[in-house]
Amino acid sequence: MKIAVDFDGTIVEHRYPAIGKEKPFAIDTLKQLALEGNELILWTSRDGQLLQDAIDYCHKRGLDFYGINSNRPVGSLFEGRTGSTSVKVVADVYIDDKNLGGLPDWGTIYEMIMLKKAQKHRKRSFWKRLFGKRH
Ligand SMILES: [Mg+2]
């Protein structure tokens, strides 16, 4: 799944432009989700040096992103917004402290994503059952 994740107030406490304390289990949860094959997109209004600070903060803790404010992988030819007029990052889920209803704790976020994945799988299995090959 593509998971867009905000930085300030979500991965760390909101102390913008400084970097606040890590939210409990945020980095470990994201690392686990990346390990499980999810594509993590850093989805933040930070740019320039402040964006780099956030990327470095995560990198030092072993967390690297598939994309940075972009659906294109880091290092790809059209990384960033070049070549497209759309500014929306497309993802299966968005994790943001400004979520309607607020930001759950990271244990709950992990469970919610696992549930969504299972539902997605069940949906696919249903269509596979209907139209897929028999074996
Ligand atoms: Mg935020």
XYZ file of C-alpha atoms and ligand atoms in Angstrom:
136
model
C 0.000 0.000 0.000
C 1.024 3.570 -0.524
C 1.066 5.381 2.793
C 1.412 9.153 2.897
C 2.646 10.363 6.248
C 2.952 13.870 7.608
C 5.961 14.879 9.721
C 5.239 17.688 12.225
C 2.713 16.616 14.815
C 2.597 13.107 13.318
C 6.069 11.517 13.384
C 7.344 14.101 15.869
C 5.674 16.524 18.267
C 4.707 19.748 16.512
C 7.580 22.207 17.115
C 7.872 23.549 13.552
C 10.262 24.862 12.315
C 12.262 22.965 14.953
C 11.892 19.215 15.227
C 9.962 18.038 18.261
C 10.374 14.832 20.215
C 9.470 11.650 18.369
C 5.906 10.503 18.923
C 6.036 7.154 20.754
C 6.665 4.260 18.334
C 6.226 6.429 15.203
C 9.579 5.576 13.606
C 9.515 1.886 14.586
C 5.980 1.515 13.249
C 6.883 3.177 9.946
C 10.026 1.058 9.618
C 7.940 -2.059 10.184
C 5.403 -0.944 7.568
C 8.223 -0.320 5.062
C 9.668 -3.747 5.857
C 6.281 -5.268 5.057
C 6.459 -3.806 1.546
C 4.442 -0.634 1.939
C 5.615 2.451 0.067
C 5.990 5.331 2.501
C 5.681 8.843 1.158
C 6.772 11.732 3.343
C 3.909 14.188 2.972
C 4.824 17.504 4.504
C 4.632 21.213 3.858
C 8.309 21.516 4.810
C 10.609 22.466 1.980
C 14.206 23.504 1.408
C 16.498 23.011 4.398
C 13.587 22.358 6.765
C 12.500 19.467 4.564
C 16.061 18.161 4.460
C 16.187 18.356 8.279
C 13.127 16.102 8.481
C 14.530 13.639 5.913
C 17.864 13.538 7.791
C 16.112 13.113 11.141
C 14.299 10.035 9.854
C 17.309 8.687 7.943
C 19.486 8.818 11.082
C 16.901 6.615 12.769
C 16.865 4.122 9.909
C 13.729 5.379 8.190
C 13.920 6.204 4.493
C 11.002 7.085 2.274
C 9.908 5.758 -1.099
C 8.840 9.266 -2.101
C 9.143 12.787 -0.733
C 6.025 14.884 -1.359
C 5.721 12.903 -4.571
C 4.377 9.671 -6.027
C 7.675 9.218 -7.809
C 10.389 7.275 -6.041
C 13.299 9.215 -4.579
C 15.990 9.563 -7.219
C 13.679 8.947 -10.185
C 13.822 11.170 -13.246
C 10.705 13.164 -12.407
C 10.967 13.141 -8.631
C 9.105 16.057 -7.101
C 6.491 17.993 -8.958
C 8.420 18.445 -12.176
C 6.477 17.340 -15.212
C 3.111 17.425 -13.501
C 0.770 20.212 -12.494
C -0.913 18.079 -9.839
C 0.210 18.690 -6.293
C -1.791 15.912 -4.676
C 0.098 12.898 -3.471
C -1.954 9.811 -4.219
C -1.956 7.192 -1.489
C -4.118 4.425 -0.062
C -3.939 6.008 3.376
C -2.927 9.382 4.751
C -1.598 9.739 8.266
C -1.781 13.288 9.546
C -2.225 14.935 12.927
C -4.904 17.103 11.307
C -7.046 14.033 10.534
C -10.708 14.566 11.195
C -11.066 12.938 14.600
C -7.418 13.481 15.493
C -4.347 11.286 15.253
C -4.585 7.868 16.919
C -1.525 6.500 18.739
C 0.936 4.612 16.522
C -0.102 1.192 17.816
C -3.654 1.923 16.717
C -2.439 3.333 13.384
C -0.595 0.057 12.716
C -3.684 -1.994 13.550
C -5.878 0.206 11.337
C -3.507 -0.251 8.391
C -3.399 -4.026 8.916
C -7.202 -4.058 8.946
C -7.380 -1.987 5.756
C -4.869 -4.312 4.082
C -6.908 -7.356 5.071
C -10.074 -5.747 3.706
C -8.303 -4.890 0.461
C -7.072 -8.476 0.180
C -10.548 -9.862 0.849
C -11.983 -7.630 -1.874
C -9.363 -8.837 -4.361
C -9.960 -12.433 -3.347
C -13.675 -11.992 -3.998
C -13.072 -10.880 -7.602
C -10.432 -13.550 -8.044
C -12.967 -16.109 -6.883
C -15.462 -14.799 -9.431
C -13.220 -14.304 -12.437
C -9.811 -15.710 -11.553
C -8.260 -18.934 -12.744
C -9.321 -22.092 -10.990
C -6.632 -24.178 -9.409
Mg 1.223 18.081 10.864
